[in-house]
Short mmCIF file of C-alpha atoms in Angstrom, two decimals:
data_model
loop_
_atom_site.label_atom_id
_atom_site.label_comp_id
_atom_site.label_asym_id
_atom_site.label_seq_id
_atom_site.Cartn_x
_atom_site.Cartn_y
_atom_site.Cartn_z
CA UNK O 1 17.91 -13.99 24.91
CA UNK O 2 14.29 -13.66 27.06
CA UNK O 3 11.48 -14.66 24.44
CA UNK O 4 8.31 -13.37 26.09
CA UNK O 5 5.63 -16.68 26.06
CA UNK O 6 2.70 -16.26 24.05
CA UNK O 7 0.85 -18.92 25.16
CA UNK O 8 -0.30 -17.67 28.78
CA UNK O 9 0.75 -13.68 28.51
CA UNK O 10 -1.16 -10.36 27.97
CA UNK O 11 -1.73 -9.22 24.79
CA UNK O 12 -1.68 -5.52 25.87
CA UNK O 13 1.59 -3.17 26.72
CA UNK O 14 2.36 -3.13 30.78
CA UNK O 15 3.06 0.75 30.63
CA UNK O 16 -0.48 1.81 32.65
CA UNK O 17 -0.94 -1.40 34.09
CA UNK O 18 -0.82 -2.26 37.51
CA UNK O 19 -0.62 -5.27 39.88
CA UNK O 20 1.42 -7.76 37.78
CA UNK O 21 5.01 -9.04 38.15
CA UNK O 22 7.24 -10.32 35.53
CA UNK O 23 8.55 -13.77 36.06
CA UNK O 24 11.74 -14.99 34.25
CA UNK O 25 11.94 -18.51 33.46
CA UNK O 26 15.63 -19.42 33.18
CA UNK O 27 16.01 -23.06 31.33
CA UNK O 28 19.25 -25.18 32.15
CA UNK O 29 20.74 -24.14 28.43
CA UNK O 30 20.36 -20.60 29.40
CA UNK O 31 17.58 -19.63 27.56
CA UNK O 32 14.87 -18.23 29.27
CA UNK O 33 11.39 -17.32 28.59
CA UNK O 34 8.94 -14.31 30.24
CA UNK O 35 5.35 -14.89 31.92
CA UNK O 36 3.19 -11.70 33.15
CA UNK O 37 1.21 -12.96 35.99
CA UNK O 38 -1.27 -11.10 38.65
CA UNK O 39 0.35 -10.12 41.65
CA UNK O 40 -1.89 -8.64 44.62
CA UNK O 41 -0.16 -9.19 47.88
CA UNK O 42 -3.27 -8.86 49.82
CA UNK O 43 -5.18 -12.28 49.55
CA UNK O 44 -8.36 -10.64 50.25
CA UNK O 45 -8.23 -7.73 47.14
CA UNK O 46 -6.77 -10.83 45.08
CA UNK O 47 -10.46 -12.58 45.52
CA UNK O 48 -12.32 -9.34 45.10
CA UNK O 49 -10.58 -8.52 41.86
CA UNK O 50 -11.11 -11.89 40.40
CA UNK O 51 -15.22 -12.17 41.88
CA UNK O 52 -15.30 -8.89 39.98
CA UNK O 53 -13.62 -10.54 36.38
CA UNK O 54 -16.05 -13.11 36.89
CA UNK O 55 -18.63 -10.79 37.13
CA UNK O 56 -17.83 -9.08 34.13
CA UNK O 57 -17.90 -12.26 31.86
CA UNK O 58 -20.53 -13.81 33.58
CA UNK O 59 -22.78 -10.85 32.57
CA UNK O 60 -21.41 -10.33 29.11
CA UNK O 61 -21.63 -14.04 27.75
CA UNK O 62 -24.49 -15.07 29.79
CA UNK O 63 -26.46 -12.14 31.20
CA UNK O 64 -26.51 -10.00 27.80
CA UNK O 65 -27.98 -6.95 29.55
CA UNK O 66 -26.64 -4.28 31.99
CA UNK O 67 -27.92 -5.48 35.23
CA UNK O 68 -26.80 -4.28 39.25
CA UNK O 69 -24.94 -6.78 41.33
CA UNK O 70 -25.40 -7.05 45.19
CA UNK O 71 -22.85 -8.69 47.37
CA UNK O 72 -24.85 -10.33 50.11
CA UNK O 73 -22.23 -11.88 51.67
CA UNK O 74 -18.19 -12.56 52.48
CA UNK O 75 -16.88 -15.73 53.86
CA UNK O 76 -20.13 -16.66 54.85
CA UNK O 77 -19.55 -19.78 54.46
CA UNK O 78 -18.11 -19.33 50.25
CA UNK O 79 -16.08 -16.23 49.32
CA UNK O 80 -19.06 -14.52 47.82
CA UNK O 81 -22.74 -14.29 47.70
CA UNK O 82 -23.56 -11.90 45.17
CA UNK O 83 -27.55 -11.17 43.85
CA UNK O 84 -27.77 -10.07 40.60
CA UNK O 85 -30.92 -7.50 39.87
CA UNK O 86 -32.39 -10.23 37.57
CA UNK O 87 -33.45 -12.33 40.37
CA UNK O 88 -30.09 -14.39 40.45
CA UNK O 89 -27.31 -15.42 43.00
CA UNK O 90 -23.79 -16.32 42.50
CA UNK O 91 -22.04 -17.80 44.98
CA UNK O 92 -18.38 -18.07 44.43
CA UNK O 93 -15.76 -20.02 45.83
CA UNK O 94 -12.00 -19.36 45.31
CA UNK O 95 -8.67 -21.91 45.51
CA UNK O 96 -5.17 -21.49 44.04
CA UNK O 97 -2.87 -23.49 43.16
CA UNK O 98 0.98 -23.03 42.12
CA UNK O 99 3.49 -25.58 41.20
CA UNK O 100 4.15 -26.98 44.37
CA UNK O 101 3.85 -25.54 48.24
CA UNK O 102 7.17 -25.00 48.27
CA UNK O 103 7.14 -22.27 45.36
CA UNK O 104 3.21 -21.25 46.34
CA UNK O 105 5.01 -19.86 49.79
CA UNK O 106 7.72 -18.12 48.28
CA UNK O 107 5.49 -16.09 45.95
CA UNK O 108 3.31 -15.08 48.89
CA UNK O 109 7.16 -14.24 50.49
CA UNK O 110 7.66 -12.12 47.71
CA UNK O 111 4.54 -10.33 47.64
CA UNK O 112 4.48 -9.62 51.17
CA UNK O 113 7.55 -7.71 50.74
CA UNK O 114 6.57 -5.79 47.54
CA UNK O 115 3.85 -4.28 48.96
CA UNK O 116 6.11 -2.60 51.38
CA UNK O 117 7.84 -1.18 48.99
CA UNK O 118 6.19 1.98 49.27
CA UNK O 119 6.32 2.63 53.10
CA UNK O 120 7.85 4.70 54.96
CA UNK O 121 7.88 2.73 58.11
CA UNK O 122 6.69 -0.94 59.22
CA UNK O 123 5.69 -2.28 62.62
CA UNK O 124 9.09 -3.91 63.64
CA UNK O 125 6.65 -7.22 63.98
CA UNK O 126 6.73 -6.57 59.94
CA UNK O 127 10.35 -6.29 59.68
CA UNK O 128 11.03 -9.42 61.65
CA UNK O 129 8.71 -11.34 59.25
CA UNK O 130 10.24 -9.74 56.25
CA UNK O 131 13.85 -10.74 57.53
CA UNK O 132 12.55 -14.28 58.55
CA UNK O 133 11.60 -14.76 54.88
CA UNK O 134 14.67 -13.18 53.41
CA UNK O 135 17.56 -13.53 55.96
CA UNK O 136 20.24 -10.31 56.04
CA UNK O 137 22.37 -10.21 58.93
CA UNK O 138 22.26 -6.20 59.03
CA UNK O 139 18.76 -6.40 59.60
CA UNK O 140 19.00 -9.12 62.14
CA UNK O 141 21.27 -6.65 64.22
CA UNK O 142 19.39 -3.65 63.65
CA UNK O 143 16.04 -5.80 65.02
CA UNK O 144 18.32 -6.95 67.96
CA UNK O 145 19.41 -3.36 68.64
CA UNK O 146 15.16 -1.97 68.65
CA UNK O 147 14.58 -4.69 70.60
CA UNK O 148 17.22 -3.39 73.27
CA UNK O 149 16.32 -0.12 73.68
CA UNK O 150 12.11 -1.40 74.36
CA UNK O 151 11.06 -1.15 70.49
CA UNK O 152 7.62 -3.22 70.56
CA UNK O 153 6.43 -5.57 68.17
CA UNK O 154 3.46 -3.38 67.17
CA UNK O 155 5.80 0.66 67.17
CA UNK O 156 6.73 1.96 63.72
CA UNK O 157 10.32 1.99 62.35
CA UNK O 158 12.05 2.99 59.48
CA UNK O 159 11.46 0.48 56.35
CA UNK O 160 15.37 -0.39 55.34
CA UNK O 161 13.31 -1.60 52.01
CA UNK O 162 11.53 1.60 51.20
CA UNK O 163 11.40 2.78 47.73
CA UNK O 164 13.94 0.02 46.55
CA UNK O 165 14.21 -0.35 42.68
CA UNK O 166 14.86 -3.20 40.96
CA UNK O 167 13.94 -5.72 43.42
CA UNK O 168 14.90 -9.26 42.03
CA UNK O 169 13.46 -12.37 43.53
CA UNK O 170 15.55 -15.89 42.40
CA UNK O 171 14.46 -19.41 43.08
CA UNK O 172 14.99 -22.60 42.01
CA UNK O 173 11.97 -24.92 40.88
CA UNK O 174 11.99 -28.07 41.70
CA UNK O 175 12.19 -30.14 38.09
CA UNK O 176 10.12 -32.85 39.74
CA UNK O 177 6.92 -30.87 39.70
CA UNK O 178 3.19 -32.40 40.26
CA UNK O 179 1.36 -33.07 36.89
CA UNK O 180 -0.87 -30.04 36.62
CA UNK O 181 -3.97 -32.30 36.54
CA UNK O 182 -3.25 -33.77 39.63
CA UNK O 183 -2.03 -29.94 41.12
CA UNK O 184 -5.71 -29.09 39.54
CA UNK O 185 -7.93 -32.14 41.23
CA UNK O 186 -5.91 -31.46 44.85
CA UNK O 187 -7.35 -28.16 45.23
CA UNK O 188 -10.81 -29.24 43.79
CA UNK O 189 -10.86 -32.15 46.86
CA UNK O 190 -10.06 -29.39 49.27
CA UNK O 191 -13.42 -27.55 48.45
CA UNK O 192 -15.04 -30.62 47.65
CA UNK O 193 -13.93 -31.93 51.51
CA UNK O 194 -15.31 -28.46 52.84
CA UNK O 195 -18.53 -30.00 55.02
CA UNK O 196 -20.37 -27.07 53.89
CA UNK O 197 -23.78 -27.69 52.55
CA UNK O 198 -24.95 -26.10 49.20
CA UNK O 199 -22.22 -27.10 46.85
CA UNK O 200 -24.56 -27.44 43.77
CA UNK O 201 -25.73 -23.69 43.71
CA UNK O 202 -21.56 -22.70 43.95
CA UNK O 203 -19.64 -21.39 40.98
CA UNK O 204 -15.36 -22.36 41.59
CA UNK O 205 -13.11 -20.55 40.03
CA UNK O 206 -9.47 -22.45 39.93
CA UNK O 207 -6.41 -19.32 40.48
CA UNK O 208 -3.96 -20.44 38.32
CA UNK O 209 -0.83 -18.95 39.94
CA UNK O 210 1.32 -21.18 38.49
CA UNK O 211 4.39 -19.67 36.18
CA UNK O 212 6.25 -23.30 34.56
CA UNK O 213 2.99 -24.23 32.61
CA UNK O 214 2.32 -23.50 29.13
CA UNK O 215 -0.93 -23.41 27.37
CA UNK O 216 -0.46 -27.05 26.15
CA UNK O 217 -0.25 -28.43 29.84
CA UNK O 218 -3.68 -26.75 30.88
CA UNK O 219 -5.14 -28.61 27.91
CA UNK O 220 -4.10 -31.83 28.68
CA UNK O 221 -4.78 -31.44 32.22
CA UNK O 222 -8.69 -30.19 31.43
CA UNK O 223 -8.66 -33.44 28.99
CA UNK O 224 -7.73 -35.78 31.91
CA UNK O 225 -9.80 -34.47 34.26
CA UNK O 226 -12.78 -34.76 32.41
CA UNK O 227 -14.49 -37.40 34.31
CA UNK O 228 -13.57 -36.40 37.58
CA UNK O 229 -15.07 -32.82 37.43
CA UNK O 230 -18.11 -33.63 35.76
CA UNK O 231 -18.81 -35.91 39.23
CA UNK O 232 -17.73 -32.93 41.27
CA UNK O 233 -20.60 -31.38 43.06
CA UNK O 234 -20.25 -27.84 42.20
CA UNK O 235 -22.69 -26.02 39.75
CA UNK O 236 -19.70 -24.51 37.57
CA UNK O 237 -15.96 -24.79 38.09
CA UNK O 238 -13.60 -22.38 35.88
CA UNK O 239 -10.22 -22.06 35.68
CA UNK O 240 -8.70 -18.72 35.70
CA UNK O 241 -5.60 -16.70 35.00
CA UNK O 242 -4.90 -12.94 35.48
CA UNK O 243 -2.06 -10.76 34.08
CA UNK O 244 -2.73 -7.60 35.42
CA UNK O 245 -5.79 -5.48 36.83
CA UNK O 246 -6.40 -2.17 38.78
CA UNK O 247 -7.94 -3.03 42.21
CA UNK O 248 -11.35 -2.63 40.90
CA UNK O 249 -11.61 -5.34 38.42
CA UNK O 250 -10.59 -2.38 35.74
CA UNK O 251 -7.91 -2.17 33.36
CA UNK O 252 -7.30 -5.83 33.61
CA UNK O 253 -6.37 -8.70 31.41
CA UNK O 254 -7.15 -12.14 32.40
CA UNK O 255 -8.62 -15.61 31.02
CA UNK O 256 -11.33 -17.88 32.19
CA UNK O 257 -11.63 -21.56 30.94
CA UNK O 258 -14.98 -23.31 31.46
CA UNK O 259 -14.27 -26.83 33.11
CA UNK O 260 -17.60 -27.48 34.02
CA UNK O 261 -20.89 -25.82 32.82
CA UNK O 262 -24.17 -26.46 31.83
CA UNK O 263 -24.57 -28.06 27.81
CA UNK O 264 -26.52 -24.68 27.22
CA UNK O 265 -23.82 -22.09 28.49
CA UNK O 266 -20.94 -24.11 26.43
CA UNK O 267 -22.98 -24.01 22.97
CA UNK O 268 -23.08 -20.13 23.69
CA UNK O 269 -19.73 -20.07 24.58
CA UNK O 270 -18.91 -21.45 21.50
CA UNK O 271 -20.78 -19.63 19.35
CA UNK O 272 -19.20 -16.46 20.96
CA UNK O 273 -15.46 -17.33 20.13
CA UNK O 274 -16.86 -19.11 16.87
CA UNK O 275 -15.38 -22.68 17.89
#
């Protein structure tokens, strides 16, 4: 029997939801539990949806007034520069992490594929990548056969996965998996290593696109790494995990955790969800 996790799950019903996947957690002595997590193939949208969460609750614990956001810049050199009509900027840097690199690159297989789902046709550049990730010998000789009579990489042909139904992924994770806290301060280095000047005025928001830990785990992790993110240099770091969301920011269901704030925005926070 599938027992759906309570701990780090929606709290809605999926029927008019979009962009999530269901994961299936099957344990050695065959039970198995359910996790909902965010699934945007496109790496770009996936940052845009969750700058626009963080707009949302940045403005409704913080802000306390309806107010216009800006976004001044992309990339340039953090994710997002946005200025807010009350005179302030946010600039936001994003990382994920997942359980390992093994399992972050297989999720990234997966959602490459899913959102082809829904396509008629693919470049045949697509369908080698597609086959490369997921090897079937029928494709293999239909790419060697486009190939022969002067199909190029970039020409249209039909999508052998169009419209598919019940699509199930399998793969096994490794039970030797990094301590989350240690999964957690990796990424933080990464940014930290970034020779970009300015890391004081930058907000980072932690994608938690893991799928093995449970509620527990982050808390444990956030109580070891105390010390070390309170040196970090960034203004705010928050740790965040989405369920589902329309590609607006809308219709979504998602968490963020506060690893490091100011003193003042943690008493509010607190007196919000009356800890």
């Amino acid at each position: 029997m599938t027992s759906i996790s309570t701990d780090l799950n929606p709290r809605k019903r999926l029927e008019d939801k979009n962009n999530f996947q269901r994961f299936i957690l099957i344990n050695r002595d065959g039970t198995s539990v359910e996790r909902i997590i965010l699934s945007v193939p496109d790496i770009q949208l996936r940052e845009e949806i969750i700058s626009n969460h963080f707009l949302s609750r940045y403005v409704h614990w913080f802000v306390k007034e309806d107010i216009g956001a800006n976004l001044i810049g992309r990339d340039n050199p953090w994710d997002f520069e946005w200025e807010l009509s009350n005179s302030e900027n946010l600039n936001i840097e994003i990382t994920s992490i997942a359980e390992n690199e093994e399992q972050f690159r297989k999720r990234k297989y997966e959602e490459r594929l899913a959102t082809n789902l829904y396509k008629e046709e693919i470049t045949l550049h697509e369908l080698e990548k597609i086959t490369f990730n997921f090897p079937n010998e029928i494709l293999n000789e239909k790419i060697a056969f486009y190939k022969s009579v002067g199909t190029k990489s970039d020409d249209f042909v039909a999508n052998p996965y169009f419209n598919r139904k019940g699509l199930i992924f399998t793969s096994r994770i490794d039970e030797k998996v990094n301590e989350l806290d240690n999964i957690i301060k990796q990424a933080v280095q990464k940014k930290i290593n970034k020779k970009h000047s300015n890391k004081e005025n930058v907000t980072l928001i932690i994608d938690n696109r893991t799928v093995t830990y449970e509620l527990n785990d982050l808390l444990r992790a956030f109580e070891k790494l105390d010390d070390y993110i309170a040196e970090t240099p960034f203004k705010e770091i928050w740790f965040y995990t989405g369920y589902y969301s329309n590609n607006d920011g809308s219709n979504a269901e998602y968490s963020f955790s506060p690893l490091k704030i100011s003193d003042e925005k943690l008493e509010l926070l607190k007196t919000i969800v009356n800890l």
